[in-house]
Tab-separated table of C-alpha atoms in Angstrom:
chain	number	residue	atom	x	y	z
A	1	MET	CA	47.339	108.716	138.834
A	2	ILE	CA	48.195	109.743	142.246
A	3	LEU	CA	45.651	106.750	144.099
A	4	ALA	CA	47.001	104.286	141.843
A	5	ASP	CA	50.767	105.086	143.046
A	6	LYS	CA	50.193	105.857	146.986
A	7	PHE	CA	46.922	103.344	147.345
A	8	GLY	CA	47.203	100.667	144.813
A	9	HIS	CA	45.499	98.280	147.007
A	10	ILE	CA	42.565	100.585	147.300
A	11	VAL	CA	42.567	100.957	143.115
A	12	VAL	CA	42.543	97.363	142.793
A	13	GLU	CA	39.647	96.723	144.930
A	14	ALA	CA	38.042	99.663	143.254
A	15	GLN	CA	38.404	97.719	139.874
A	16	TRP	CA	37.329	94.537	141.290
A	17	ASN	CA	33.866	95.658	142.773
A	18	GLU	CA	33.384	98.043	139.852
A	19	LYS	CA	29.945	97.152	139.991
A	20	ASN	CA	29.638	96.948	143.671
A	21	GLY	CA	30.788	100.422	145.074
A	22	TYR	CA	33.461	101.729	143.025
A	23	LYS	CA	32.730	105.030	143.523
A	24	LEU	CA	32.303	104.860	147.339
A	25	LEU	CA	36.140	103.033	147.211
A	26	ILE	CA	37.038	106.002	145.258
A	27	VAL	CA	35.778	108.591	147.533
A	28	PHE	CA	37.054	106.616	150.854
A	29	ALA	CA	40.769	106.690	148.878
A	30	ASP	CA	40.110	110.488	148.528
A	31	ILE	CA	39.747	110.857	152.033
A	32	GLU	CA	42.505	108.696	153.125
A	33	PHE	CA	45.169	110.555	150.656
A	34	ARG	CA	43.416	113.944	152.267
A	35	LEU	CA	44.544	112.676	155.953
A	36	PHE	CA	47.650	111.331	154.759
A	37	SER	CA	48.338	114.698	153.353
A	38	ILE	CA	47.446	116.642	156.804
A	39	LEU	CA	49.418	114.312	158.860
A	40	LYS	CA	52.471	114.239	156.656
A	41	ALA	CA	52.253	118.173	157.068
A	42	PHE	CA	51.829	118.028	160.718
A	43	ARG	CA	55.123	115.767	160.556
A	44	TYR	CA	57.397	118.521	159.226
């Protein structure tokens, strides 16, 4: 559960809004994780 470790708040929001926009929040979390990895790569 990488998303749960780095973006716990997004996972909680996804579980709470499971009926409304679970998939959209998961996609957003995946994009945010990719951006975080890219920014981390540029820092070093």
